[in-house]
Short mmCIF file of C-alpha atoms and ligand atoms in Angstrom, two decimals:
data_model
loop_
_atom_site.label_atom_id
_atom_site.label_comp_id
_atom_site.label_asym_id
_atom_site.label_seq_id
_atom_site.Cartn_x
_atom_site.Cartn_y
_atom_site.Cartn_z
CA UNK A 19 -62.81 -44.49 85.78
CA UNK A 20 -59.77 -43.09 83.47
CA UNK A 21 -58.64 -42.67 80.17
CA UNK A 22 -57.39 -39.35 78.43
CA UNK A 23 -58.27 -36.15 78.47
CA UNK A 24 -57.42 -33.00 76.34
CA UNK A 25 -57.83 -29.81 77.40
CA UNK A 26 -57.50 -26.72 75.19
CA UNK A 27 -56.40 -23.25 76.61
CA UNK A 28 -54.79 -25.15 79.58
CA UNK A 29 -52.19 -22.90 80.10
CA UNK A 30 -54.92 -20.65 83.05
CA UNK A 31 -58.47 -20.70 84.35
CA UNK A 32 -60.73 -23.42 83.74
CA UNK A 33 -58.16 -25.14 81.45
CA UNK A 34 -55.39 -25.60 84.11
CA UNK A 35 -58.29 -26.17 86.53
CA UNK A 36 -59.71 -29.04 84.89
CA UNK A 37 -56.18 -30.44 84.24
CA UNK A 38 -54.90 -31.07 87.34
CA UNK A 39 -58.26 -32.34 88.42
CA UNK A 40 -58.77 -35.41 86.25
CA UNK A 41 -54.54 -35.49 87.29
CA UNK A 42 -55.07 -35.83 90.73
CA UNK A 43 -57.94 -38.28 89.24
CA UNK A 44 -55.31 -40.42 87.60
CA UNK A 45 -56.08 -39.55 83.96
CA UNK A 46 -53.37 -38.82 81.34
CA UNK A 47 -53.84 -35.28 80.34
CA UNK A 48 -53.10 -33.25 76.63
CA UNK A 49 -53.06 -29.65 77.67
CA UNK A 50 -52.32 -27.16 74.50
CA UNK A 51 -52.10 -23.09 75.04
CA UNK A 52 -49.46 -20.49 73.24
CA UNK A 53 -47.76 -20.06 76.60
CA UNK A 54 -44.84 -22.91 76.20
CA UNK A 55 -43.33 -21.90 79.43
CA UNK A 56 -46.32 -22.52 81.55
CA UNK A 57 -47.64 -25.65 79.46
CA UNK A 58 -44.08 -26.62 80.80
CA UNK A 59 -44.97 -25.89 84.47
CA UNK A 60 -48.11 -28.15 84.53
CA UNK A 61 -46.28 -30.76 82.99
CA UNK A 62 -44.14 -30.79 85.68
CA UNK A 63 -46.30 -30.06 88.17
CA UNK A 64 -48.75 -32.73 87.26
CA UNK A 65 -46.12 -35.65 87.04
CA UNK A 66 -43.84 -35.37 83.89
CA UNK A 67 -44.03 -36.18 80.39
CA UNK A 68 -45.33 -39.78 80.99
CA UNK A 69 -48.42 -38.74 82.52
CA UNK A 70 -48.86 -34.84 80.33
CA UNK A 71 -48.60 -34.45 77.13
CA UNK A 72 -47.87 -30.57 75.74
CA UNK A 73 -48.65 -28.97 72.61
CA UNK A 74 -47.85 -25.50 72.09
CA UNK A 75 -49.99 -23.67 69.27
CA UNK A 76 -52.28 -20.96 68.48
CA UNK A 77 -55.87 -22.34 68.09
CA UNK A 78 -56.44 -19.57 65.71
CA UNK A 79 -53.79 -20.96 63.10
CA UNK A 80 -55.37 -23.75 61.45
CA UNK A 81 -52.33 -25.30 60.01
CA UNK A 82 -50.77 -25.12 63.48
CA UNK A 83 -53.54 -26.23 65.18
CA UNK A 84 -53.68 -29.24 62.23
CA UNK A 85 -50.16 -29.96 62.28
CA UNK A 86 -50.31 -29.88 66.40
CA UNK A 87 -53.45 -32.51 66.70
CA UNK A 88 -51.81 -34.50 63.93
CA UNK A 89 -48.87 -35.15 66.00
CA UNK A 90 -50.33 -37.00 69.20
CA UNK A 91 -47.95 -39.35 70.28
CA UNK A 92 -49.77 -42.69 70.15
CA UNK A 93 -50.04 -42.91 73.84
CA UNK A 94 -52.69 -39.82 73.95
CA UNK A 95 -53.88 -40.31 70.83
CA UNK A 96 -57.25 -42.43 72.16
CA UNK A 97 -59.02 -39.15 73.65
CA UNK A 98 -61.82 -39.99 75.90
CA UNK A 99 -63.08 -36.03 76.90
CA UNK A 100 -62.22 -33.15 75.26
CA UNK A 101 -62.83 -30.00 76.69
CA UNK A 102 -62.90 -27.23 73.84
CA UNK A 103 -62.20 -24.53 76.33
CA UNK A 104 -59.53 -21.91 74.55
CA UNK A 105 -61.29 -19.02 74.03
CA UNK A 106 -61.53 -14.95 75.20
CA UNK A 107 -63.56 -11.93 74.54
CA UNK A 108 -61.95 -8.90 73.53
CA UNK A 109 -63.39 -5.44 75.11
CA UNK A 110 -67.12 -4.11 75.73
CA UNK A 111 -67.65 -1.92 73.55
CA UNK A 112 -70.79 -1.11 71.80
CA UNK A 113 -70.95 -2.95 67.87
CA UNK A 114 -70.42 0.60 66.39
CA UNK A 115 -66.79 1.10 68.24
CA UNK A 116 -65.62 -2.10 68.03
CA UNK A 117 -62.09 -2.96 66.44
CA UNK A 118 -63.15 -5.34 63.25
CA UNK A 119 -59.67 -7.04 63.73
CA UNK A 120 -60.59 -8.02 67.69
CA UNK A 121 -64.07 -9.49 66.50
CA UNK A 122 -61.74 -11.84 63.69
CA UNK A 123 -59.96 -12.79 67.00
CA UNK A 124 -62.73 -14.21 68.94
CA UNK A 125 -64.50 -16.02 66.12
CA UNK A 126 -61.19 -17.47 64.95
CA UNK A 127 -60.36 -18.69 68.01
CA UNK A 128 -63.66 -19.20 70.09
CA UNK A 129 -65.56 -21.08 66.68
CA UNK A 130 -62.89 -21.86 64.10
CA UNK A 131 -60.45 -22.99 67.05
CA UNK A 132 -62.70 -25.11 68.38
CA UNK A 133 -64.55 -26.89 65.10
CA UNK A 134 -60.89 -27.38 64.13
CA UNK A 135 -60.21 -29.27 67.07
CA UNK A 136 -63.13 -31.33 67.35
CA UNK A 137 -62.47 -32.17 64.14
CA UNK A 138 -59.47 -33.74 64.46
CA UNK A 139 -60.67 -35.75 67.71
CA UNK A 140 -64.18 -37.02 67.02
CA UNK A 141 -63.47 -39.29 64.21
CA UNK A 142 -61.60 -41.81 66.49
CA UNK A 143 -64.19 -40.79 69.33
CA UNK A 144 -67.06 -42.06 67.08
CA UNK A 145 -64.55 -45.18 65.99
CA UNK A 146 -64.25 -46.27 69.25
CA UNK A 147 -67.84 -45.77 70.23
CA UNK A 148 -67.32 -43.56 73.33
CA UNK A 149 -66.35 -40.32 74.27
CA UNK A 150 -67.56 -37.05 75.42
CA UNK A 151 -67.05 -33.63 74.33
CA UNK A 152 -67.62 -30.92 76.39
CA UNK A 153 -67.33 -27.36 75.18
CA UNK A 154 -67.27 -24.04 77.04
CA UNK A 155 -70.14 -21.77 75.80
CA UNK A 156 -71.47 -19.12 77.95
CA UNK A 157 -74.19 -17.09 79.89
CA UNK A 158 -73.15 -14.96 76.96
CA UNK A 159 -74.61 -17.50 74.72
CA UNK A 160 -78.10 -17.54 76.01
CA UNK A 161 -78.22 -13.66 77.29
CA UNK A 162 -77.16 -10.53 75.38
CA UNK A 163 -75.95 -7.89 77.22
CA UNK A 164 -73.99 -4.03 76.22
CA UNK A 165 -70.81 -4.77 74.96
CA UNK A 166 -71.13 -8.44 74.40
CA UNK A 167 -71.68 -8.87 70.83
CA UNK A 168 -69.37 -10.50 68.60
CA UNK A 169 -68.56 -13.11 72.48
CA UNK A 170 -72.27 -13.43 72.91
CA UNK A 171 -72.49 -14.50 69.46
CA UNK A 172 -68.92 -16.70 69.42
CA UNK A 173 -70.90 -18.99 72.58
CA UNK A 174 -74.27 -18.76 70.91
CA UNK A 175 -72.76 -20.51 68.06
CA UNK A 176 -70.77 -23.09 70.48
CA UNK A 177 -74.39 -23.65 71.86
CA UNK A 178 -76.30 -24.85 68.55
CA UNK A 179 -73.07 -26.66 67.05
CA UNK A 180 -73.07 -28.09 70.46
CA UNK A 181 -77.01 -29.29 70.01
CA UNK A 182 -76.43 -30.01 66.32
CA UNK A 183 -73.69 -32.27 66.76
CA UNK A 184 -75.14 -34.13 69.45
CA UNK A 185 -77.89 -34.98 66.69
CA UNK A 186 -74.79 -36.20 64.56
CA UNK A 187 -73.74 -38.64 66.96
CA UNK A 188 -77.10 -40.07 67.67
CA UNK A 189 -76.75 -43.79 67.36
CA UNK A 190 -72.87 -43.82 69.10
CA UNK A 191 -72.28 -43.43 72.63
CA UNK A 192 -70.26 -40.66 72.00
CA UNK A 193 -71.79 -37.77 74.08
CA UNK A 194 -72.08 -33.89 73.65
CA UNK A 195 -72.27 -31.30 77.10
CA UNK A 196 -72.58 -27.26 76.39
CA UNK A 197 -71.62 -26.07 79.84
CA UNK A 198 -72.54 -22.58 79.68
CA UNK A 199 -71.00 -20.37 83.32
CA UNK A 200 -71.48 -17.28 84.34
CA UNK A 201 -69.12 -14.74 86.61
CA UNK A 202 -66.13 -16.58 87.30
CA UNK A 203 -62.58 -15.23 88.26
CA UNK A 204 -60.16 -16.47 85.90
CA UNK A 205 -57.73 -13.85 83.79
CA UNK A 206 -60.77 -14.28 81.29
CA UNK A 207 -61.02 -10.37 82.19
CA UNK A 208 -57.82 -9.20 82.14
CA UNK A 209 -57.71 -10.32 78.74
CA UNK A 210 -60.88 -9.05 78.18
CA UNK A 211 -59.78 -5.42 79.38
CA UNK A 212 -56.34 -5.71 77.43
CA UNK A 213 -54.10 -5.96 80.58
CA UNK A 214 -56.20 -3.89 82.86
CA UNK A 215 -55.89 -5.77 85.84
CA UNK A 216 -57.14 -3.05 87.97
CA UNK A 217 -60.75 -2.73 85.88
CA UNK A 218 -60.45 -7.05 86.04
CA UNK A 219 -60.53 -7.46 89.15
CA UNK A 220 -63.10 -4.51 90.27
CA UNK A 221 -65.51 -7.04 88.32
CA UNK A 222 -64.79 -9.73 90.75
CA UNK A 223 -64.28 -7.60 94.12
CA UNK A 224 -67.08 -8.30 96.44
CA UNK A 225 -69.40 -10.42 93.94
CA UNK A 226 -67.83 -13.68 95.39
CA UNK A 227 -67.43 -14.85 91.68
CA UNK A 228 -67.21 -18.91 90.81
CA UNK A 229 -63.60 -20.72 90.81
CA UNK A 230 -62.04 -22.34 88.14
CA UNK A 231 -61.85 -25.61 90.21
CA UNK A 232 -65.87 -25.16 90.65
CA UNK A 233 -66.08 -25.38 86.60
CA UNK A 234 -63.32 -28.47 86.64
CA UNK A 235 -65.29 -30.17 89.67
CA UNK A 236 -68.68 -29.98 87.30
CA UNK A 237 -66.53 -31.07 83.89
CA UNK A 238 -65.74 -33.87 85.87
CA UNK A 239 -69.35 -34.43 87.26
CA UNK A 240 -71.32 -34.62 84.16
CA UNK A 241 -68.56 -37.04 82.28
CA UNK A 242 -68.44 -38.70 85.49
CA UNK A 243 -72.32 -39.76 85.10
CA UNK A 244 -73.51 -43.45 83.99
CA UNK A 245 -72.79 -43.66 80.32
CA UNK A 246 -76.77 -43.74 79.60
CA UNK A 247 -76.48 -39.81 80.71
CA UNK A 248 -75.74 -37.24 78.65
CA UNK A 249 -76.16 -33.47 79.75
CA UNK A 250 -77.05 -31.36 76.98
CA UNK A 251 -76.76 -28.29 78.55
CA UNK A 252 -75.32 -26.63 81.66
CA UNK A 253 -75.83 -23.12 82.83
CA UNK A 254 -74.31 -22.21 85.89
CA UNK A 255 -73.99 -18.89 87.98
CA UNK A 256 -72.44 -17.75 91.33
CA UNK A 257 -75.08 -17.15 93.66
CA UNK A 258 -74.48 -13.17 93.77
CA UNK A 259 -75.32 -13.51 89.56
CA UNK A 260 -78.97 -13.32 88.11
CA UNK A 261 -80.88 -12.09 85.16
CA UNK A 262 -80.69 -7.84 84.30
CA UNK A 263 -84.66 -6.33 83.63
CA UNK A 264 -85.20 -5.69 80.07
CA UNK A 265 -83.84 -2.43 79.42
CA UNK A 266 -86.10 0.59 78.38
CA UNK A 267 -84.45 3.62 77.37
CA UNK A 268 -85.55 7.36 75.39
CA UNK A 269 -84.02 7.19 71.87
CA UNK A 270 -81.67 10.87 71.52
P1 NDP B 23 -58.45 -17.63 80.78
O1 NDP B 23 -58.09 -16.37 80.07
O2 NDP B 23 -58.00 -17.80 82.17
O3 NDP B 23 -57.95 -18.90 79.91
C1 NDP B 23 -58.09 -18.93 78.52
C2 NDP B 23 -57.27 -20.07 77.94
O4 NDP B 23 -57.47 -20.09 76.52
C3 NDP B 23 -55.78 -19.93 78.18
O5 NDP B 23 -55.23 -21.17 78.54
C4 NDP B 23 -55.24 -19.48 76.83
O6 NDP B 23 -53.93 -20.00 76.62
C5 NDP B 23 -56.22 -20.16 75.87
N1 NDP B 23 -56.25 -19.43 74.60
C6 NDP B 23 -56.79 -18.21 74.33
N2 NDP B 23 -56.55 -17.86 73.05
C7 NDP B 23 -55.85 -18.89 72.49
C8 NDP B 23 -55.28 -19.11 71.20
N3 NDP B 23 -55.40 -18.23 70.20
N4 NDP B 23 -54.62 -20.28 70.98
C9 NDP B 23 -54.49 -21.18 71.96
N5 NDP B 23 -54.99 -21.03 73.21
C10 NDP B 23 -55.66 -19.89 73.46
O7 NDP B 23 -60.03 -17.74 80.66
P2 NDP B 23 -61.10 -18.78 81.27
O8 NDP B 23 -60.46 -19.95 81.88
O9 NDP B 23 -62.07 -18.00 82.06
O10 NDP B 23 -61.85 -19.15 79.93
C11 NDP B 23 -61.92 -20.45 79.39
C12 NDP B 23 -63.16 -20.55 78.50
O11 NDP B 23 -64.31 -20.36 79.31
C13 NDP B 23 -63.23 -19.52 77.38
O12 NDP B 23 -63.76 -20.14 76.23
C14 NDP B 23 -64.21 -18.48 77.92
O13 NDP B 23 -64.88 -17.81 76.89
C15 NDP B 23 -65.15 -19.36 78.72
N6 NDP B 23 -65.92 -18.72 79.79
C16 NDP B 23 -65.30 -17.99 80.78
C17 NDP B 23 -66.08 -17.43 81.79
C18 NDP B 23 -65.50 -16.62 82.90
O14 NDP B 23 -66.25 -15.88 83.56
N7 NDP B 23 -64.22 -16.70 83.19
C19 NDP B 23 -67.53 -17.66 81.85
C20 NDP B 23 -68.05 -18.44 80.75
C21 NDP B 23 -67.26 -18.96 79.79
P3 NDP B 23 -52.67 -19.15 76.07
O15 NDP B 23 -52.89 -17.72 76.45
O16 NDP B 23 -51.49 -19.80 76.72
O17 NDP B 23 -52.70 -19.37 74.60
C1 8X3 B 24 -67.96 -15.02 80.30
C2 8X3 B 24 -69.11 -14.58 81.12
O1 8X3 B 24 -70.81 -12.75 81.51
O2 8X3 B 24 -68.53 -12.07 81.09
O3 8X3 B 24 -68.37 -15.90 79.29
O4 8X3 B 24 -69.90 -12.90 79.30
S1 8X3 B 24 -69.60 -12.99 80.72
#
């Protein structure tokens, strides 16, 4: 099997994970991100312009990102997966302390990004009568936890648009997979922590956290499957992860 893929937020992580794996796969690959300097490294790196396409925009700009899908060279235009991955959380704070302008951030890029986007692409998806879509919720999306708010909430929307859409597309063979990971290093946290790579990687020390090329080996497993399969959703964990107690606490 091979076709296209495109891959937002390819530029690190999971993104540039998943890349170079359906690469090494033979695929061609669209990979977008705001870095242009290391969307121009994976091109290289994964065989040239023939073989990667790059498009250089911030998700959270709709005309950009509208302009940017609307100019797919005709040889990537046929998408077979996308993998609506862009996306960060900003801080843990608790809701009270948060910066209003950080929360805009996430939903514009983790929601709006990402319905902008798969807006653009399913159309010719549903046209063709295959496809699969696979977008990056969370843990965060199924569990709350102090300091996740406005993220929890950006991947418990991902999860129900997920579901919802699949609905949509009953009746096509176009196919719909929340994959929803836990702990895994990626500079997810350094982002998180606004450049504090110190407090980023004290998350990870010791915890044995998930690798990006575990999430790009399971992107690849579930489109992989017979075309009669489609996995709803996916949580996954590291094996040092599980579920905190419900929390009890004195009010002051
Ligand atoms: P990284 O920070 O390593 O990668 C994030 C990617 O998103 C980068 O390529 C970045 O590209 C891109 N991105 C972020 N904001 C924008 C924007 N405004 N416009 C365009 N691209 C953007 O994080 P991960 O690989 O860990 O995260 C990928 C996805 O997985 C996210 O949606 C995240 O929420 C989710 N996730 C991560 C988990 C983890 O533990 N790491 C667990 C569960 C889900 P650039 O900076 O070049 O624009
Ligand atoms: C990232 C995982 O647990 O930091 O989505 O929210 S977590």
């Amino acid at each position: 099997m091979s076709g296209t893929i495109l891959v937002t937020g390819g530029t690190s992580g999971f993104g540039a994970a998943t890349a170079q794996h359906f690469s090494e796969q033979g695929w061609k690959v669209v990979i977008t991100g705001r870095r242009r300097e290391r969307l121009d490294a994976m091109q290289e790196q994964l065989g040239g312009p023939e073989r990667v396409h790059t498009l250089a925009f911030d998700i959270a700009d709709r005309r950009a990102t509208d302009a940017a899908m609307a100019g797919l060279p005709e040889a990537f235009a046929d998408i077979d997966v996308l993998v609506n991955n862009a996306g960060l959380a900003l801080g843990r704070e608790p809701a009270h302390q948060c910066d209003l302008d950080e929360w805009e951030t996430m939903v514009d890029t983790n929601i709006k990004g990402l319905l902008r986007v798969t807006r653009a692409v399913l159309p010719g998806m549903v046209e063709r009568n295959r496809g699969h879509v696979v977008n990056l919720g969370s843990v965060a999306g199924n569990w709350p936890y102090p300091g996740g708010n406005v993220y929890c909430g950006t991947k418990a929307f991902v999860q129900q648009f997920s579901r919802a859409m699949r609905s949509d597309l009953q009746g096509t063979r176009v196919r719909v997979t929340n994959l929803e990971p836990g702990l895994c290093e990626t500079e997810f946290s350094v982002v998180r922590f606004r450049g504090d790579e110190d407090k980023a990687k004290s998350l990870y020390e010791g915890n044995d956290p998930m690798l990006p090329e575990d999430i790009a080996e399971i992107i690849w497993w579930v489109t992989s499957l017979p075309a009669r399969v489609n996995v709803n959703s996916l949580e996954v964990m590291p094996v040092t992860q599980s579920w905190a107690p419900l929390a009890v606490k004195p009010v002051r």
